[in-house]
PDB file of C-alpha atoms in Angstrom:
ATOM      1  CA  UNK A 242      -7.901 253.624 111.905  1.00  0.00           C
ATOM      2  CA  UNK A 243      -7.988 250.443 113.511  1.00  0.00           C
ATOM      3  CA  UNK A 244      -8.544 250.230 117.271  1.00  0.00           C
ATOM      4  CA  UNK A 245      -9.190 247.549 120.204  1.00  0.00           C
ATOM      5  CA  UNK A 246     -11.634 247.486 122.866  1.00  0.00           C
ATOM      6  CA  UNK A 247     -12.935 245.016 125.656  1.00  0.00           C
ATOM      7  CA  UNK A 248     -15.622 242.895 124.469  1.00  0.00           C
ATOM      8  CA  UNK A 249     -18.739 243.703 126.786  1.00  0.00           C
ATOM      9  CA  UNK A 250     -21.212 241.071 126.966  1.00  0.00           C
ATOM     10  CA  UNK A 251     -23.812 243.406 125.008  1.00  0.00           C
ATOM     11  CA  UNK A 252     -21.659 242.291 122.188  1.00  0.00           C
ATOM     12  CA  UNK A 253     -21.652 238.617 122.437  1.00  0.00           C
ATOM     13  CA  UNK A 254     -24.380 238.207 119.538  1.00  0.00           C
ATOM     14  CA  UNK A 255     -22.163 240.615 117.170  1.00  0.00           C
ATOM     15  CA  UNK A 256     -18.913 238.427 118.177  1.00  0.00           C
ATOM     16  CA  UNK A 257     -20.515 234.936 117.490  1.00  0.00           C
ATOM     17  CA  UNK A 258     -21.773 236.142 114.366  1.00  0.00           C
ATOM     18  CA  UNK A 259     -17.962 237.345 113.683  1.00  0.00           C
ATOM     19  CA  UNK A 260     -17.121 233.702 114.996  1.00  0.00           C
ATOM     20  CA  UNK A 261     -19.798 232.054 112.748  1.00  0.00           C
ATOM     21  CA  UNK A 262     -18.682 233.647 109.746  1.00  0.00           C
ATOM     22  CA  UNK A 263     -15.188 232.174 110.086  1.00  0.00           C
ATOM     23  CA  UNK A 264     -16.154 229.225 110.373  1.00  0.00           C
ATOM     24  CA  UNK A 265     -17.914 229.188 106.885  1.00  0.00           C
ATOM     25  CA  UNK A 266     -14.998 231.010 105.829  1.00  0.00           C
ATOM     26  CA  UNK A 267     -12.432 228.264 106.884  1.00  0.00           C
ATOM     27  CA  UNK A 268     -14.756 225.574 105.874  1.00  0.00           C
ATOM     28  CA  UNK A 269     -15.088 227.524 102.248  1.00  0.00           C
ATOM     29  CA  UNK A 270     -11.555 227.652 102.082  1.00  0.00           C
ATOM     30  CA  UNK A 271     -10.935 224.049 103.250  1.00  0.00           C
ATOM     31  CA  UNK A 272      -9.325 224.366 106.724  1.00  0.00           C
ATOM     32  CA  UNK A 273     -10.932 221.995 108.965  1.00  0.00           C
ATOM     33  CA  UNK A 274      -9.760 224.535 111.978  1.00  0.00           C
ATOM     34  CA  UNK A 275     -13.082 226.062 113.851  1.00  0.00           C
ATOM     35  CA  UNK A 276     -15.339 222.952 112.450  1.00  0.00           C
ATOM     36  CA  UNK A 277     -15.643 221.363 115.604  1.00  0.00           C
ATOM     37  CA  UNK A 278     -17.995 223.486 117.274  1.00  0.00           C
ATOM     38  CA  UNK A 279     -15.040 225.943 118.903  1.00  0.00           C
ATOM     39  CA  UNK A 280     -15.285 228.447 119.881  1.00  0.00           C
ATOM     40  CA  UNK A 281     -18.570 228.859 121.086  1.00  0.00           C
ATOM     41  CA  UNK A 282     -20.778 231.097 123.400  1.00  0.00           C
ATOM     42  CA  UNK A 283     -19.467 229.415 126.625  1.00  0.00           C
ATOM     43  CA  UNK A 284     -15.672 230.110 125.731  1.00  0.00           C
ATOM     44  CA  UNK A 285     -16.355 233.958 124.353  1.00  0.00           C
ATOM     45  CA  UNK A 286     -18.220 234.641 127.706  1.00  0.00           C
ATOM     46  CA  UNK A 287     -14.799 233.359 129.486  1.00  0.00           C
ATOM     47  CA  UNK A 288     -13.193 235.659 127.637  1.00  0.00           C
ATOM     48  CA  UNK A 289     -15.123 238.480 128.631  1.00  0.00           C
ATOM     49  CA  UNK A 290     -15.257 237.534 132.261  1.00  0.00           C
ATOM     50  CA  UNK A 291     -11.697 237.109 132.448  1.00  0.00           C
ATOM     51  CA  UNK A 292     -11.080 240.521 130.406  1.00  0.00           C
ATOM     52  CA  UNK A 293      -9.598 238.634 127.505  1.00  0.00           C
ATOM     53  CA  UNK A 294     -11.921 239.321 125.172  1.00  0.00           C
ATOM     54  CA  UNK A 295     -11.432 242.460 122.518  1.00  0.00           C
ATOM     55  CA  UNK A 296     -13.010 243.903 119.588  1.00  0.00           C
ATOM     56  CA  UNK A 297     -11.885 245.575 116.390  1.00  0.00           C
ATOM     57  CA  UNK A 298     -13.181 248.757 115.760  1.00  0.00           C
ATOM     58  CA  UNK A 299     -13.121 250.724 112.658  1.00  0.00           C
ATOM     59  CA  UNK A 300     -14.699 253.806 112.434  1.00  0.00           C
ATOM     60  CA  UNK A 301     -16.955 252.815 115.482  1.00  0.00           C
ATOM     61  CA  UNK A 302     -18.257 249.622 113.914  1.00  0.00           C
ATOM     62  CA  UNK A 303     -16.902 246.112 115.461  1.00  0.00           C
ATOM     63  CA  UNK A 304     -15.124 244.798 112.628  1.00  0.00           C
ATOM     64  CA  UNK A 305     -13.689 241.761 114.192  1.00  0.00           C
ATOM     65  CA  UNK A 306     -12.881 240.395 117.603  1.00  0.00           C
ATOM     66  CA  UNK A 307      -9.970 238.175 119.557  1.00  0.00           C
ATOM     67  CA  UNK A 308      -8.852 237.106 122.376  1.00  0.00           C
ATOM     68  CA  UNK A 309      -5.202 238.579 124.085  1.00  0.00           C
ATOM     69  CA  UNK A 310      -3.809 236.757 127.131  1.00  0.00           C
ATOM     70  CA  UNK A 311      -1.036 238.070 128.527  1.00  0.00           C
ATOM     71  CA  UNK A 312      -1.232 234.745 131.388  1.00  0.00           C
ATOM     72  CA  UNK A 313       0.239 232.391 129.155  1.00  0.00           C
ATOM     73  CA  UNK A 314      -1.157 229.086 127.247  1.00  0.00           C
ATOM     74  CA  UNK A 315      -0.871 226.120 129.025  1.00  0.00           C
ATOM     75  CA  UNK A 316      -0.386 223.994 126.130  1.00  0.00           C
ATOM     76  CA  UNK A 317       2.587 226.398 124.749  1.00  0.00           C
ATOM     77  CA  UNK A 318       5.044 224.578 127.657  1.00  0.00           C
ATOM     78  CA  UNK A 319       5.122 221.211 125.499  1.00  0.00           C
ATOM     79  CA  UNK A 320       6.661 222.245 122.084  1.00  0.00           C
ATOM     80  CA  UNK A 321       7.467 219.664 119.568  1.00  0.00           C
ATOM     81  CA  UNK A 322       9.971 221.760 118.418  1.00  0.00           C
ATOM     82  CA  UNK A 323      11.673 225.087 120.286  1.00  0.00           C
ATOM     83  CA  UNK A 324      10.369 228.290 121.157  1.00  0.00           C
ATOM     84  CA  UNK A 325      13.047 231.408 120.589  1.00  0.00           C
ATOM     85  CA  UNK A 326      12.422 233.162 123.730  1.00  0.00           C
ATOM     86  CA  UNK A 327      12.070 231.777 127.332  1.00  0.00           C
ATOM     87  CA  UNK A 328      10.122 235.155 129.037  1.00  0.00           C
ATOM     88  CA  UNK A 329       6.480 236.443 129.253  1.00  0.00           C
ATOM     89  CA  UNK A 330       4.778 236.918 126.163  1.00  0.00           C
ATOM     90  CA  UNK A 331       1.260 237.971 124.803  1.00  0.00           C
ATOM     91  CA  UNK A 332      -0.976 235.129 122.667  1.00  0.00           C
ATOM     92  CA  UNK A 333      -3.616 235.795 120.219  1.00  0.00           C
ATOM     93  CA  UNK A 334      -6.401 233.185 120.645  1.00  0.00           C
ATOM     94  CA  UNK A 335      -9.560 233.489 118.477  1.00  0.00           C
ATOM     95  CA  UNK A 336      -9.088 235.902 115.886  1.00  0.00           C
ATOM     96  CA  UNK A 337     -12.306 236.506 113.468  1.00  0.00           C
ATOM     97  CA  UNK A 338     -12.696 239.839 111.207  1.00  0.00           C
ATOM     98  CA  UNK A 339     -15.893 240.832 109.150  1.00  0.00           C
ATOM     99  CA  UNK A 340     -15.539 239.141 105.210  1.00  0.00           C
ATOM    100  CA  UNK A 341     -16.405 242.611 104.480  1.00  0.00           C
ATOM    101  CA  UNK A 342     -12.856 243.685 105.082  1.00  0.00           C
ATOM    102  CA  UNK A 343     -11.205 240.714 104.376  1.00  0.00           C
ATOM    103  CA  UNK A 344      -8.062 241.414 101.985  1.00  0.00           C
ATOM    104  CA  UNK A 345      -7.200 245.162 103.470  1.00  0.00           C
ATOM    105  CA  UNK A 346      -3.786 243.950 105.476  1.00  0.00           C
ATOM    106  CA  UNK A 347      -6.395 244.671 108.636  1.00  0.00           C
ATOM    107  CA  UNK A 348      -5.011 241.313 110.499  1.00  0.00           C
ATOM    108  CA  UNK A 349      -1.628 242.886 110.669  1.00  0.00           C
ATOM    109  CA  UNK A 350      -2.778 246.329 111.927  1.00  0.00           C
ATOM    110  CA  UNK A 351      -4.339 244.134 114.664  1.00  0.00           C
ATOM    111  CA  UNK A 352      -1.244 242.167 115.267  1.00  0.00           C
ATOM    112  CA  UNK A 353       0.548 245.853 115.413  1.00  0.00           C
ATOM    113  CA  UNK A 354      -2.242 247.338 117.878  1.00  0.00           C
ATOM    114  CA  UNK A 355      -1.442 243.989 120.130  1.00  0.00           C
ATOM    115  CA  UNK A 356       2.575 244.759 119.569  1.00  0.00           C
ATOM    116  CA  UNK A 357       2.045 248.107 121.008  1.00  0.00           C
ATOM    117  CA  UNK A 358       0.319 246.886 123.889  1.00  0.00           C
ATOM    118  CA  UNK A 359       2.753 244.161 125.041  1.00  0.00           C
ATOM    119  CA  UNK A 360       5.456 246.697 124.812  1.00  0.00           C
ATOM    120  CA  UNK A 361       3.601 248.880 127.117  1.00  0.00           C
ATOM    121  CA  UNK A 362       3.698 246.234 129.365  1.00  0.00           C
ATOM    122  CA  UNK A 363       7.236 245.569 128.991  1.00  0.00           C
ATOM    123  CA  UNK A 364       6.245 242.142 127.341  1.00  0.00           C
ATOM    124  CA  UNK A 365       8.707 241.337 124.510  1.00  0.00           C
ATOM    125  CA  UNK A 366       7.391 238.119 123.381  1.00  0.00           C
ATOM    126  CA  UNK A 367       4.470 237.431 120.904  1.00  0.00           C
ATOM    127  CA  UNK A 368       3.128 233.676 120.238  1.00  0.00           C
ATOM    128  CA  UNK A 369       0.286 232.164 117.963  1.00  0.00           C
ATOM    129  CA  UNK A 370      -0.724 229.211 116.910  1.00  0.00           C
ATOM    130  CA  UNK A 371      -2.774 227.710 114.274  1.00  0.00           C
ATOM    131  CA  UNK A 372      -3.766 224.681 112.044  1.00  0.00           C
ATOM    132  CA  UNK A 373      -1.506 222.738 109.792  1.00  0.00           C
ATOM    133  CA  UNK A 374      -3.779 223.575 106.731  1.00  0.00           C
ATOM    134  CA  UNK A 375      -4.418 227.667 107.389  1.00  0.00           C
ATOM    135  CA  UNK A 376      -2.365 228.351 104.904  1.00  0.00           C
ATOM    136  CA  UNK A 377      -3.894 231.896 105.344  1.00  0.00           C
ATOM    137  CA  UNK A 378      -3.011 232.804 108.793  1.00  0.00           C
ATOM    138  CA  UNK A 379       0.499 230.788 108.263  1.00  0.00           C
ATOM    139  CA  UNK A 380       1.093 233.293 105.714  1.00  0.00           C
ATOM    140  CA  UNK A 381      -0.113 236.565 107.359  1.00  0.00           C
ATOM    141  CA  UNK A 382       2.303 235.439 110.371  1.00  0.00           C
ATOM    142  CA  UNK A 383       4.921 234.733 108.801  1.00  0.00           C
ATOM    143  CA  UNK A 384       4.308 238.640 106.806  1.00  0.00           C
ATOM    144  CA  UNK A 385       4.248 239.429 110.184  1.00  0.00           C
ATOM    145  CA  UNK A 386       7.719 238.469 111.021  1.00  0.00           C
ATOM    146  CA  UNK A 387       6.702 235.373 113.381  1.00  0.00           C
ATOM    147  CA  UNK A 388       9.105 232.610 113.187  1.00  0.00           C
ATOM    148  CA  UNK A 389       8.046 228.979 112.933  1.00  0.00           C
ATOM    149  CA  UNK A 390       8.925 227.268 116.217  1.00  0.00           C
ATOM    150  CA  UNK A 391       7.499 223.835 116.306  1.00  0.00           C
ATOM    151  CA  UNK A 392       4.219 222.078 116.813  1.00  0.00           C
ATOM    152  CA  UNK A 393       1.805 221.841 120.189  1.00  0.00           C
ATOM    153  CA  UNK A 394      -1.258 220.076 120.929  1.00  0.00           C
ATOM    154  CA  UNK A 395      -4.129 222.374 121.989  1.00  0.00           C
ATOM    155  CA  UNK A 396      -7.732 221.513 121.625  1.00  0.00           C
ATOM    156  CA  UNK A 397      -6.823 217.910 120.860  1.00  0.00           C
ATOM    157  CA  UNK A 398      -5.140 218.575 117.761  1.00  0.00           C
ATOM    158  CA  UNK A 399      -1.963 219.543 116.467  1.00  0.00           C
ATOM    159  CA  UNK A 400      -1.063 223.176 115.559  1.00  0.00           C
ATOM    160  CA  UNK A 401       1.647 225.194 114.356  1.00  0.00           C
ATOM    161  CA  UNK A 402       3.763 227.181 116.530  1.00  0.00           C
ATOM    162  CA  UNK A 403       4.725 230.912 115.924  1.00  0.00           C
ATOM    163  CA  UNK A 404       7.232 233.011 117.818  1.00  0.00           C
ATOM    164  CA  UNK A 405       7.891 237.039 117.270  1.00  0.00           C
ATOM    165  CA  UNK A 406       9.956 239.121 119.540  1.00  0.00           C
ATOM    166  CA  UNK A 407       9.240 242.860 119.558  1.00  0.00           C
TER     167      UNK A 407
END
């Protein structure tokens, strides 16, 4: 069973090699999102320091990591387009699991396990974003019963908006 954890910064080597791997993976797969040098070491320290940064456990072992901010995203209050909700919500910035366990509906348990704790803090409202061309996490999001919403401009690019409300 799947379960989240603060990121310690013992586990910053483990997290960037999570990180590097999706890179290749995008790059393999032809998304240009990650290619840029983001995220790095600076920005997965933040995320620690600011208590941010998780990791996905699975039987003990870090399978994967992300960021959940429950502070909001600057660059969601400019929407090309139109959000479905106007209240707090949770984002998911960041989100990298092992290739080992690619393919076993594991992103959705962690969008579940990130469900369950917004609802615990009486937060009904779940965005994401991503690139135009992950036509992998588009799909897993929309699987996940997010609703497209428009497009914002974060990290000097455009990305696609998602919406869920639980």
């Amino acid at each position: 069973m799947m379960k989240l954890a603060l990121a310690q910064e013992q586990n910053i080597p483990r997290i960037m090699a999570l990180i590097d791997q999706a890179k290749a993976f995008l790059k393999a797969n032809g998304v240009d999102q990650w290619q840029d040098g983001y995220p790095d070491r600076p920005c997965i320290e933040k995320d620690i320091e600011d208590k941010t940064g998780y990791l996905c456990l699975l039987g003990g072992e870090i399978v994967g990591c992300l960021c959940i901010d429950f502070c909001g995203e600057r660059a969601y209050d400019s929407i090309n387009g139109r959000w479905i909700s106007d209240q707090p919500y949770v984002v998911v910035h960041r989100l990298a699991l092992d290739n080992s366990v690619k393919g076993r509906g594991l992103t959705s348990g962690v969008l579940e396990l990130v469900e369950d704790m917004a609802r615990k803090r009486d937060v009904h409202s779940f965005k994401m974003d991503t690139d135009q061309d992950n036509d992998i996490m588009k799909h897993v999001l929309q699987k996940n019963g997010f609703s497209y919403c428009g497009t914002i401009c974060f990290d000097n690019s455009e990305k696609i908006a998602y919406e869920k409300l639980i």
